[in-house]
Amino acid sequence: MFEYIADLINKEEYNKGLEACRRELKRLAGEDSDPGKEPIVVAGEDADMCAELALYAASALTALGSRKESFLALSGGIGCRSARYDSELSYMLGLWYLPVNPSQAMLCFERALKSCTDPADRQEIEKSVKEAADRGGAINPISVIILSYNQKDLMKQCLEAVKKEISPEDEIIVVDNASTDGVVDFLRDQDGIRLIESGDNVGFAPGCNIGFLECSPGRDILLLNNDAVLTRDSLFYLRMGLYEDRSVGATGPVSNNALEQTVDLAIDEDEYPEGPQGGERPLLFQGSDAAPDLSAYMLFGDNNNIPSAHPYENRARLTGFCVLIRREAADNILIDSGFGLYGLPEAAGKLKGKRVLLDNRFSPAYFEDDDLGVRLCQAGYRCLLCYNSFVYHKGGARNGKSFGSGGIVLEDSRLRFKDKWGFDIWNYEGIYDELIAAVGEHEFEGRRLLDNKDAYFTLLEIDCGFGANLSSIAHTWKNSDLYGMEENAIVAGLGRYMARITSGRIEPDNIPGSESFFDLICACDIFMRAEDPYLMADKLSEKIREGGLLILSRSILARSVLLDHIESLALAKKFRYAIIR
């Protein structure tokens, strides 16, 4: 339709071609649309036209040497979900990655081949795959391990989605834990899966380990709950995260229901008056109190799962409902299965003497994912949360059903984790939403930080644990310079990728940074246990800049004299303080 733009680009009149793209996109998507500044997504009948324009804009921007802007154009084009142009856009995305990350380029070329029907185009893509390999690119196929226990309808949805997302060289292994609702009969009739019937409910970790031992060698491992449903391209972007660099050991998605990985699913009705992809607005976006149907979540995935410039956040652990593990990392953290087999059903005996992925001591359920994350971090690997990968998770299905009383099992596994590692992970892994909000509300250089995501500022968090808050801040503010203090040396070491975390006793003389170094200091509860809280307040006031912010917890309200001292310091040295819950 836009042959005149193609002619301009073929004549190497790139600036004219780009301006033509901008004019056409403004007509389609509004006056503020600019493919070089943000991803432009147009749905419905105009999706093909928007995708075509994105191709031309990306071509022109690439020729002009504007890599960042070219990436944004491709992101918007892929977000249009145009079947007609999807392969070309994926191929161009692969060419974008080729000089900087050949492995990620191979993933893009693989995606392009999935939807490519033209023999000549396929031949060209396959040449690029070879070029990426020659540059050192390498990706593994996948072994998907799904643990089954009843929930036949959920399993059907889970398998259907997996089959859509994987490639022909991947494999699906389903381990059934003695289901009783007919799901085994359904699974026996399924093509393209390898079914293992354990004969008893051996629990989550042992069941997954049985599946792991059946995996073909050299494959990355996707652990997937049977009540989880992959949305379109969610697996692709988990793999892109896994191959971000060699230090990444595991990736996990955001979800509607996953500890510390849940995202807000609300979408502005003004932005999508007819639903994100056109047509009637699904239940999820109608403000209804009723439970949304699965199609609404799939629709959210369509709009969320697109290329993003900064989609990753370092984590110390990932929720095990859906986690993709690099095979090299998995092989480096395998453990002996023996200890956790005591007291398990006889069916778990096939694990005896084997090296396994998950620790069987956490059977029947819970904390095996926390343990996995700690072992990966301990071995020097990063765990990445991928914000551009959304996976639906029903959740809660095991509580009180397959594993007895959920609360008792949860607490028992929590104690087992503490006994193994010497600390209670619940004290260190959480994200403090009010702290993040206080950072966002701080006025910095005349603007709220929430409105200035490119701001450079320095921040110290005392008692930072693994650095979960620091990592969340780093994801939101890419240019932030973050420091942490944590007394537990093991925990501080596991947070090595989150920020610059120092371990040791938290005392006034140990506070890092020079005088007036920090823009923000998150002190929270440190005054409640400091040997000399007044000296601690004095020292922190020396470290904070004029106009900076000291964040305290509500516990300070019980120490009115100390609070008066902090207020006098704030007035004298011209910084602010905020008290959060």
Coordinates of C-alpha atoms in Angstrom, one line a residue:
M1 CA 0.0 0.0 0.0
F2 CA 2.9 2.3 0.7
E3 CA 4.9 1.7 -2.4
Y4 CA 6.0 5.3 -2.6
I5 CA 7.7 4.9 0.8
A6 CA 9.4 1.7 -0.4
D7 CA 10.7 3.6 -3.5
L8 CA 12.1 6.4 -1.4
I9 CA 14.0 3.9 0.8
N10 CA 15.2 1.9 -2.2
K11 CA 16.6 5.2 -3.6
E12 CA 18.4 5.7 -0.3
E13 CA 16.3 8.8 0.4
Y14 CA 16.0 7.7 4.0
N15 CA 15.0 10.9 5.7
K16 CA 12.2 11.5 3.2
G17 CA 11.1 7.9 3.6
L18 CA 11.1 8.3 7.4
E19 CA 9.1 11.5 7.3
A20 CA 6.6 9.8 5.0
C21 CA 6.3 7.0 7.6
R22 CA 5.7 9.5 10.3
R23 CA 2.9 11.3 8.3
E24 CA 1.1 8.0 7.6
L25 CA 1.4 6.8 11.2
K26 CA 0.0 10.1 12.5
R27 CA -2.9 9.5 10.3
L28 CA -3.4 6.0 11.6
A29 CA -2.4 6.4 15.3
G30 CA -2.7 10.1 16.1
E31 CA -0.7 13.3 16.0
D32 CA 1.7 12.3 18.7
S33 CA 2.8 9.1 17.0
D34 CA 6.5 8.8 16.2
P35 CA 8.1 5.4 15.5
G36 CA 11.5 6.7 16.5
K37 CA 10.4 7.8 20.0
E38 CA 8.1 5.1 21.2
P39 CA 6.6 1.8 19.9
I40 CA 3.5 2.6 17.9
V41 CA 0.9 -0.1 18.1
V42 CA -2.2 0.0 15.9
A43 CA -4.8 -2.8 16.2
G44 CA -7.7 -4.0 14.3
E45 CA -8.1 -3.3 10.6
D46 CA -5.1 -1.0 10.5
A47 CA -2.6 -3.4 12.1
D48 CA -1.1 -4.5 8.7
M49 CA -0.6 -0.9 7.6
C50 CA 1.0 0.0 10.9
A51 CA 3.3 -3.0 10.7
E52 CA 4.3 -2.2 7.1
L53 CA 5.1 1.3 8.1
A54 CA 7.2 0.1 11.0
L55 CA 9.2 -2.0 8.6
Y56 CA 10.0 0.9 6.4
A57 CA 10.7 3.2 9.4
A58 CA 13.1 0.6 10.9
S59 CA 14.8 0.2 7.6
A60 CA 15.3 4.0 7.2
L61 CA 16.4 4.5 10.8
T62 CA 18.9 1.6 10.5
A63 CA 20.4 3.1 7.4
L64 CA 20.7 6.4 9.2
G65 CA 22.6 4.8 12.1
S66 CA 19.8 5.3 14.6
R67 CA 19.8 1.9 16.4
K68 CA 17.7 2.8 19.4
E69 CA 15.0 4.4 17.2
S70 CA 15.0 1.4 14.8
F71 CA 14.4 -0.9 17.8
L72 CA 11.4 1.1 18.9
A73 CA 10.0 1.0 15.4
L74 CA 10.3 -2.8 15.3
S75 CA 8.8 -3.1 18.7
G76 CA 5.7 -1.3 17.6
G77 CA 5.5 -3.2 14.4
I78 CA 5.6 -6.6 16.2
G79 CA 3.1 -5.3 18.7
C80 CA 0.6 -4.8 15.9
R81 CA 0.4 -8.6 15.6
S82 CA 0.2 -8.6 11.9
A83 CA 0.4 -12.1 10.5
R84 CA 1.3 -10.6 7.1
Y85 CA 4.5 -8.8 8.3
D86 CA 5.4 -10.8 11.5
S87 CA 8.1 -12.8 9.8
E88 CA 9.8 -9.8 8.2
L89 CA 9.7 -7.8 11.5
S90 CA 11.2 -10.8 13.4
Y91 CA 13.9 -11.1 10.8
M92 CA 14.8 -7.4 11.0
L93 CA 14.9 -7.7 14.8
G94 CA 17.3 -10.5 14.4
L95 CA 19.5 -8.4 12.2
W96 CA 19.4 -5.7 14.9
Y97 CA 20.7 -8.1 17.5
L98 CA 23.2 -9.8 15.2
P99 CA 26.2 -7.5 15.9
V100 CA 25.6 -7.3 19.6
N101 CA 24.2 -10.7 20.6
P102 CA 24.2 -13.5 18.0
S103 CA 22.4 -15.9 20.3
Q104 CA 19.4 -13.5 20.7
A105 CA 19.6 -12.9 16.9
M106 CA 19.2 -16.7 16.4
L107 CA 16.1 -16.7 18.5
C108 CA 14.6 -13.9 16.4
F109 CA 15.5 -15.7 13.2
E110 CA 13.9 -18.9 14.6
R111 CA 10.7 -16.9 15.3
A112 CA 10.8 -15.5 11.8
L113 CA 11.0 -19.0 10.3
K114 CA 7.9 -20.0 12.2
S115 CA 5.7 -17.7 10.3
C116 CA 7.6 -17.6 7.0
T117 CA 5.9 -19.3 4.1
D118 CA 8.0 -18.0 1.1
P119 CA 10.8 -20.5 0.2
A120 CA 13.2 -17.7 -0.9
D121 CA 12.7 -15.8 2.3
R122 CA 13.2 -18.9 4.3
Q123 CA 16.5 -19.5 2.5
E124 CA 17.6 -16.0 3.4
I125 CA 16.7 -16.4 7.0
E126 CA 18.5 -19.7 7.3
K127 CA 21.6 -18.0 5.9
S128 CA 21.4 -15.5 8.7
V129 CA 21.0 -18.3 11.2
K130 CA 24.3 -19.7 9.9
E131 CA 26.0 -16.2 10.1
A132 CA 24.8 -15.9 13.7
A133 CA 26.3 -19.3 14.5
D134 CA 29.6 -18.3 12.8
R135 CA 29.6 -15.2 15.1
G136 CA 29.4 -17.5 18.2
G137 CA 25.6 -17.6 18.6
A138 CA 24.2 -20.8 20.1
I139 CA 20.8 -21.6 21.6
N140 CA 19.5 -24.8 23.1
P141 CA 16.2 -26.5 22.4
I142 CA 13.8 -26.8 25.3
S143 CA 12.5 -29.6 27.5
V144 CA 9.1 -28.5 29.0
I145 CA 8.3 -30.4 32.3
I146 CA 4.7 -30.2 33.4
L147 CA 3.6 -31.8 36.7
S148 CA 0.1 -33.1 36.5
Y149 CA -2.4 -33.7 39.3
N150 CA -6.1 -33.7 38.3
Q151 CA -7.4 -30.4 36.9
K152 CA -8.1 -31.8 33.5
D153 CA -9.5 -28.7 32.0
L154 CA -6.5 -26.6 33.1
M155 CA -4.1 -29.2 31.8
K156 CA -5.9 -29.0 28.4
Q157 CA -5.4 -25.2 28.3
C158 CA -1.8 -25.5 29.5
L159 CA -0.8 -28.1 26.8
E160 CA -2.6 -26.3 24.0
A161 CA -0.7 -23.1 24.7
V162 CA 2.7 -24.9 25.1
K163 CA 2.3 -26.6 21.7
K164 CA 1.6 -23.3 20.1
E165 CA 4.7 -21.7 21.6
I166 CA 7.4 -24.4 21.2
S167 CA 9.4 -25.4 18.1
P168 CA 9.5 -28.9 16.5
E169 CA 12.8 -29.7 18.1
D170 CA 11.5 -29.1 21.6
E171 CA 10.0 -31.8 23.8
I172 CA 7.2 -31.9 26.3
I173 CA 7.4 -34.2 29.3
V174 CA 4.3 -34.6 31.6
V175 CA 4.7 -36.4 34.9
D176 CA 1.3 -37.4 36.4
N177 CA 1.1 -37.7 40.2
A178 CA -1.6 -40.4 40.3
S179 CA -4.5 -38.2 39.1
T180 CA -8.1 -39.4 39.6
D181 CA -10.2 -37.1 37.5
G182 CA -9.6 -38.7 34.0
V183 CA -6.7 -36.4 33.1
V184 CA -4.4 -39.4 32.6
D185 CA -6.7 -40.8 29.9
F186 CA -6.6 -37.4 28.2
L187 CA -2.8 -37.3 28.4
R188 CA -2.4 -40.9 27.0
D189 CA -4.3 -39.7 23.9
Q190 CA -2.0 -36.7 23.3
D191 CA 0.5 -36.6 20.5
G192 CA 3.8 -34.8 20.9
I193 CA 4.2 -35.4 24.7
R194 CA 6.1 -38.0 26.7
L195 CA 3.9 -39.1 29.6
I196 CA 5.3 -40.5 32.8
E197 CA 2.9 -42.0 35.3
S198 CA 4.5 -41.9 38.7
G199 CA 1.9 -44.2 40.3
D200 CA 1.6 -42.0 43.4
N201 CA 1.5 -38.4 44.5
V202 CA 5.2 -37.9 45.2
G203 CA 4.9 -34.1 45.6
F204 CA 6.1 -31.2 43.4
A205 CA 9.9 -31.4 43.6
P206 CA 10.2 -35.2 43.2
G207 CA 7.7 -35.1 40.4
C208 CA 9.6 -32.5 38.5
N209 CA 12.9 -34.4 39.2
I210 CA 11.4 -37.5 37.6
G211 CA 10.6 -35.4 34.6
F212 CA 14.1 -33.8 34.6
L213 CA 15.8 -37.2 34.5
E214 CA 13.8 -38.0 31.3
C215 CA 14.9 -34.8 29.5
S216 CA 17.2 -35.1 26.5
P217 CA 20.7 -33.7 27.1
G218 CA 21.6 -30.3 26.1
R219 CA 18.2 -28.7 26.5
D220 CA 17.1 -25.7 28.6
I221 CA 14.5 -26.7 31.1
L222 CA 11.1 -25.0 31.4
L223 CA 9.3 -26.0 34.6
L224 CA 5.6 -25.2 34.1
N225 CA 2.7 -25.7 36.4
N226 CA -0.4 -27.4 35.0
D227 CA -2.5 -24.4 36.1
A228 CA -0.3 -22.0 34.0
V229 CA -1.0 -21.0 30.5
L230 CA 1.6 -19.5 28.2
T231 CA 0.5 -16.4 26.3
R232 CA 1.7 -15.6 22.8
D233 CA 5.4 -15.1 22.7
S234 CA 5.8 -15.4 26.4
L235 CA 8.3 -18.3 26.0
F236 CA 10.2 -16.4 23.3
Y237 CA 10.9 -13.5 25.6
L238 CA 11.8 -15.8 28.4
R239 CA 14.4 -17.2 26.1
M240 CA 15.6 -13.8 25.0
G241 CA 16.2 -13.0 28.7
L242 CA 18.0 -16.3 29.2
Y243 CA 20.4 -15.5 26.4
E244 CA 20.9 -11.9 27.4
D245 CA 24.4 -12.9 28.6
R246 CA 26.2 -16.0 29.9
S247 CA 25.6 -15.0 33.5
V248 CA 21.8 -15.6 33.3
G249 CA 20.8 -18.9 34.8
A250 CA 17.1 -18.6 34.9
T251 CA 14.2 -16.4 33.8
G252 CA 10.6 -16.0 34.9
P253 CA 7.6 -14.1 33.6
V254 CA 5.3 -11.6 35.2
S255 CA 1.8 -12.9 35.9
N256 CA -1.6 -12.2 37.3
N257 CA -0.8 -14.5 40.3
A258 CA 2.8 -15.1 41.3
L259 CA 4.6 -14.0 44.5
E260 CA 6.5 -10.7 43.8
Q261 CA 5.9 -11.2 40.1
T262 CA 2.3 -10.0 39.8
V263 CA 1.6 -7.0 37.6
D264 CA -1.3 -4.6 37.3
L265 CA -3.6 -5.8 34.5
A266 CA -5.7 -2.7 34.3
I267 CA -5.7 -1.0 30.9
D268 CA -6.8 2.5 30.3
E269 CA -10.3 2.4 28.7
D270 CA -9.6 5.7 26.8
E271 CA -6.5 4.0 25.3
Y272 CA -8.4 0.9 24.3
P273 CA -12.1 1.8 24.0
E274 CA -12.8 -1.3 22.0
G275 CA -10.3 -3.7 23.5
P276 CA -6.5 -3.8 22.8
Q277 CA -7.0 -5.7 19.6
G278 CA -10.3 -4.3 18.5
G279 CA -13.8 -5.7 19.0
E280 CA -15.8 -6.0 22.3
R281 CA -13.9 -5.2 25.5
P282 CA -13.1 -8.4 27.3
L283 CA -14.3 -8.9 30.9
L284 CA -10.8 -8.2 32.3
F285 CA -11.0 -4.6 31.1
Q286 CA -14.6 -3.8 32.0
G287 CA -14.1 -3.0 35.7
S288 CA -16.2 -6.0 36.7
D289 CA -15.8 -7.7 40.0
A290 CA -16.4 -11.1 38.3
A291 CA -13.4 -13.3 37.5
P292 CA -12.1 -12.6 34.0
D293 CA -12.1 -15.4 31.5
L294 CA -8.8 -16.7 30.1
S295 CA -9.2 -14.9 26.8
A296 CA -8.8 -11.6 28.6
Y297 CA -5.4 -12.7 30.0
M298 CA -4.3 -13.9 26.6
L299 CA -5.2 -10.5 25.2
F300 CA -3.2 -8.8 27.9
G301 CA -0.2 -11.0 26.9
D302 CA -0.6 -10.0 23.2
N303 CA -0.1 -6.4 24.2
N304 CA 2.6 -7.0 26.9
N305 CA 4.8 -9.4 25.1
I306 CA 6.8 -7.3 22.7
P307 CA 10.4 -6.2 22.4
S308 CA 11.4 -3.8 25.1
A309 CA 14.6 -1.9 25.7
H310 CA 14.8 -2.6 29.4
P311 CA 12.6 -5.6 30.3
Y312 CA 14.7 -7.3 32.9
E313 CA 15.0 -7.1 36.7
N314 CA 17.5 -9.1 38.7
R315 CA 15.9 -11.3 41.4
A316 CA 17.3 -13.7 44.0
R317 CA 14.5 -16.2 43.3
L318 CA 11.7 -16.8 40.8
T319 CA 8.3 -18.2 41.5
G320 CA 8.3 -21.8 40.3
F321 CA 5.0 -21.9 38.5
C322 CA 6.9 -21.0 35.3
V323 CA 10.7 -20.8 35.2
L324 CA 13.1 -21.3 32.3
I325 CA 16.6 -22.6 33.3
R326 CA 19.7 -22.6 31.2
R327 CA 20.9 -26.2 30.9
E328 CA 24.5 -25.3 31.8
A329 CA 23.3 -23.7 35.0
A330 CA 21.1 -26.6 35.8
D331 CA 23.9 -29.1 35.4
N332 CA 26.1 -27.0 37.6
I333 CA 23.8 -26.9 40.6
L334 CA 22.5 -30.5 40.6
I335 CA 22.2 -32.1 44.1
D336 CA 22.1 -35.6 45.4
S337 CA 18.5 -36.8 45.7
G338 CA 19.0 -39.0 48.8
F339 CA 18.3 -36.8 51.8
G340 CA 14.8 -35.7 50.7
L341 CA 13.6 -39.2 49.8
Y342 CA 13.0 -40.3 53.3
G343 CA 9.3 -40.7 54.0
L344 CA 8.2 -40.1 50.4
P345 CA 5.9 -42.6 48.5
E346 CA 7.6 -45.6 47.1
A347 CA 7.2 -44.2 43.6
A348 CA 9.9 -41.6 44.4
G349 CA 12.4 -44.4 44.8
K350 CA 13.4 -44.2 41.1
L351 CA 15.3 -41.0 42.1
K352 CA 17.6 -42.8 44.5
G353 CA 21.2 -42.3 43.7
K354 CA 20.5 -39.6 41.1
R355 CA 21.6 -36.1 40.7
V356 CA 18.5 -33.9 40.5
L357 CA 17.4 -30.3 39.9
L358 CA 15.0 -29.6 42.8
D359 CA 15.6 -30.5 46.5
N360 CA 13.3 -33.3 47.4
R361 CA 13.2 -32.2 51.1
F362 CA 10.7 -29.6 50.1
S363 CA 8.1 -32.2 49.1
P364 CA 5.2 -32.1 49.0
A365 CA 5.4 -28.4 48.0
Y366 CA 6.7 -24.9 48.5
F367 CA 10.2 -23.3 48.9
E368 CA 11.7 -25.6 46.3
D369 CA 11.8 -22.5 44.0
D370 CA 13.4 -20.3 46.7
D371 CA 16.0 -23.0 47.2
L372 CA 16.6 -23.2 43.4
G373 CA 17.1 -19.4 43.3
V374 CA 19.6 -19.4 46.1
R375 CA 21.6 -22.3 44.6
L376 CA 21.7 -20.4 41.2
C377 CA 22.8 -17.2 42.9
Q378 CA 25.4 -19.0 45.0
A379 CA 26.8 -20.6 41.8
G380 CA 27.2 -17.1 40.3
Y381 CA 24.2 -17.0 38.0
R382 CA 21.6 -14.3 37.7
C383 CA 17.8 -14.8 37.9
L384 CA 15.9 -12.4 35.7
L385 CA 12.3 -11.4 35.9
C386 CA 11.1 -10.6 32.3
Y387 CA 8.5 -7.9 32.3
N388 CA 7.8 -8.5 28.6
S389 CA 6.7 -12.0 29.2
F390 CA 3.3 -12.5 30.8
V391 CA 2.0 -16.0 31.7
Y392 CA -1.4 -16.7 33.2
H393 CA -1.4 -18.6 36.5
K394 CA -4.6 -19.7 38.2
G395 CA -2.7 -20.5 41.5
G396 CA -3.9 -21.9 44.8
A397 CA -5.0 -25.1 43.2
R398 CA -2.8 -27.3 45.4
N399 CA -3.8 -25.9 48.7
G400 CA -5.9 -28.3 50.7
K401 CA -6.4 -30.6 47.7
S402 CA -3.4 -32.4 46.4
F403 CA -1.0 -31.7 49.3
G404 CA -3.3 -31.7 52.3
S405 CA -3.6 -28.5 54.4
G406 CA -1.8 -25.8 52.5
G407 CA -0.8 -23.7 55.5
I408 CA 0.8 -26.5 57.4
V409 CA 2.7 -27.7 54.3
L410 CA 3.8 -24.1 53.7
E411 CA 5.1 -23.5 57.2
D412 CA 6.8 -26.9 57.3
S413 CA 8.7 -26.2 54.1
R414 CA 9.6 -22.7 55.4
L415 CA 11.2 -24.3 58.4
R416 CA 13.1 -26.8 56.2
F417 CA 14.5 -24.0 54.2
K418 CA 15.6 -22.2 57.3
D419 CA 17.2 -25.3 58.6
K420 CA 19.1 -25.8 55.3
W421 CA 20.3 -22.3 54.7
G422 CA 20.4 -20.8 58.2
F423 CA 18.0 -17.9 57.5
D424 CA 14.3 -17.2 57.0
I425 CA 14.0 -16.1 53.4
W426 CA 10.8 -14.2 54.1
N427 CA 12.8 -11.7 56.0
Y428 CA 14.9 -10.8 53.0
E429 CA 13.2 -11.3 49.7
G430 CA 10.1 -9.0 49.7
I431 CA 9.6 -5.8 47.8
Y432 CA 8.5 -2.9 50.0
D433 CA 5.9 -1.2 47.8
E434 CA 5.6 1.9 50.1
L435 CA 9.4 2.4 50.0
I436 CA 9.4 2.3 46.2
A437 CA 6.4 4.7 46.2
A438 CA 8.3 7.1 48.5
V439 CA 11.2 7.1 46.2
G440 CA 9.0 7.9 43.3
E441 CA 7.3 10.8 45.1
H442 CA 10.6 12.5 46.0
E443 CA 11.2 15.8 44.2
F444 CA 14.5 15.7 42.5
E445 CA 15.8 18.5 40.4
G446 CA 12.4 20.1 40.3
R447 CA 10.4 17.0 39.3
R448 CA 9.0 13.9 41.0
L449 CA 11.3 11.0 40.3
L450 CA 8.2 9.1 39.2
D451 CA 8.0 11.6 36.3
N452 CA 11.7 11.5 35.6
K453 CA 12.7 7.9 34.9
D454 CA 16.0 9.0 33.3
A455 CA 17.2 10.8 36.5
Y456 CA 20.7 10.0 37.9
F457 CA 20.6 9.8 41.7
T458 CA 22.4 8.0 44.5
L459 CA 20.5 5.9 47.0
L460 CA 21.4 3.8 50.0
E461 CA 19.2 1.2 51.6
I462 CA 20.1 -0.1 55.1
D463 CA 19.0 -3.7 55.9
C464 CA 18.5 -4.3 52.2
G465 CA 18.3 -8.1 52.3
F466 CA 18.9 -9.7 48.9
G467 CA 18.5 -6.2 47.4
A468 CA 14.9 -6.8 46.1
N469 CA 13.9 -3.1 46.6
L470 CA 17.2 -2.0 45.0
S471 CA 16.7 -4.1 42.0
S472 CA 13.1 -2.9 41.6
I473 CA 14.4 0.7 41.8
A474 CA 17.1 -0.1 39.2
H475 CA 14.5 -1.4 36.8
T476 CA 12.5 1.7 37.1
W477 CA 15.4 4.2 37.1
K478 CA 18.1 2.9 34.8
N479 CA 20.6 5.6 35.7
S480 CA 20.3 5.3 39.5
D481 CA 23.5 4.5 41.5
L482 CA 22.4 2.1 44.2
Y483 CA 24.1 0.9 47.4
G484 CA 22.9 -1.5 50.2
M485 CA 24.0 -2.6 53.6
E486 CA 23.1 -6.1 55.0
E487 CA 24.4 -7.7 58.1
N488 CA 23.8 -11.3 57.0
A489 CA 26.9 -12.0 54.9
I490 CA 25.3 -15.0 53.0
V491 CA 22.2 -12.9 52.1
A492 CA 24.4 -9.9 51.0
G493 CA 26.5 -12.2 48.8
L494 CA 23.4 -13.6 47.1
G495 CA 22.4 -10.1 46.2
R496 CA 25.6 -9.4 44.3
Y497 CA 23.7 -8.6 41.0
M498 CA 21.2 -6.3 42.6
A499 CA 23.4 -3.4 43.7
R500 CA 26.7 -2.6 45.6
I501 CA 25.8 -4.4 48.8
T502 CA 28.2 -4.5 51.7
S503 CA 28.0 -7.0 54.6
G504 CA 28.9 -6.6 58.2
R505 CA 27.6 -4.9 61.3
I506 CA 25.5 -1.8 60.5
E507 CA 27.2 0.9 62.6
P508 CA 27.6 4.7 62.1
D509 CA 31.3 4.4 61.1
N510 CA 30.5 1.7 58.5
I511 CA 28.0 3.8 56.4
P512 CA 29.4 3.9 52.8
G513 CA 29.8 7.1 50.8
S514 CA 31.5 10.4 51.4
E515 CA 29.9 13.4 53.0
S516 CA 26.7 14.6 51.2
F517 CA 27.0 11.6 48.8
F518 CA 23.4 10.2 48.8
D519 CA 20.3 11.8 47.4
L520 CA 18.1 9.2 49.3
I521 CA 18.7 7.0 52.3
C522 CA 16.2 4.3 53.2
A523 CA 16.9 3.8 56.9
C524 CA 13.5 2.3 57.9
D525 CA 14.0 0.4 61.2
I526 CA 17.7 0.8 61.8
F527 CA 17.1 3.3 64.6
M528 CA 15.1 0.8 66.6
R529 CA 18.1 -1.5 67.0
A530 CA 21.1 0.9 66.7
E531 CA 23.3 0.9 69.8
D532 CA 23.3 4.7 69.7
P533 CA 20.4 5.8 67.5
Y534 CA 21.3 9.5 67.9
L535 CA 24.8 9.0 66.6
M536 CA 23.3 6.9 63.8
A537 CA 21.0 9.8 62.9
D538 CA 23.9 12.3 63.0
K539 CA 26.0 10.1 60.7
L540 CA 23.2 9.6 58.2
S541 CA 22.6 13.3 58.1
E542 CA 26.2 13.8 57.1
K543 CA 25.8 11.4 54.2
I544 CA 22.7 12.9 52.7
R545 CA 22.7 15.8 50.3
E546 CA 20.9 19.1 50.7
G547 CA 17.4 18.5 49.3
G548 CA 17.7 14.8 49.8
L549 CA 15.3 12.4 51.5
L550 CA 15.6 10.2 54.5
I551 CA 13.0 7.4 54.6
L552 CA 11.9 6.1 58.0
S553 CA 9.4 3.4 59.1
R554 CA 6.5 4.1 61.4
S555 CA 8.3 2.6 64.3
I556 CA 10.1 5.9 64.7
L557 CA 6.8 7.4 66.0
A558 CA 7.3 5.5 69.2
R559 CA 10.6 7.4 69.8
S560 CA 9.3 11.0 69.8
V561 CA 12.5 12.5 71.2
L562 CA 14.6 10.8 68.6
L563 CA 12.2 11.9 65.9
D564 CA 12.5 15.5 67.2
H565 CA 16.3 15.1 66.9
I566 CA 16.0 13.9 63.2
E567 CA 13.7 16.8 62.4
S568 CA 16.2 19.3 63.8
L569 CA 18.9 17.7 61.7
A570 CA 16.7 17.9 58.6
L571 CA 16.0 21.6 59.2
A572 CA 19.7 22.4 59.8
K573 CA 21.0 20.4 56.9
K574 CA 18.0 21.1 54.5
F575 CA 17.0 17.6 53.8
R576 CA 13.5 16.0 54.1
Y577 CA 12.3 12.9 55.8
A578 CA 9.3 10.7 55.1
I579 CA 7.7 8.1 57.3
I580 CA 6.2 5.0 55.7
R581 CA 4.2 2.1 57.0

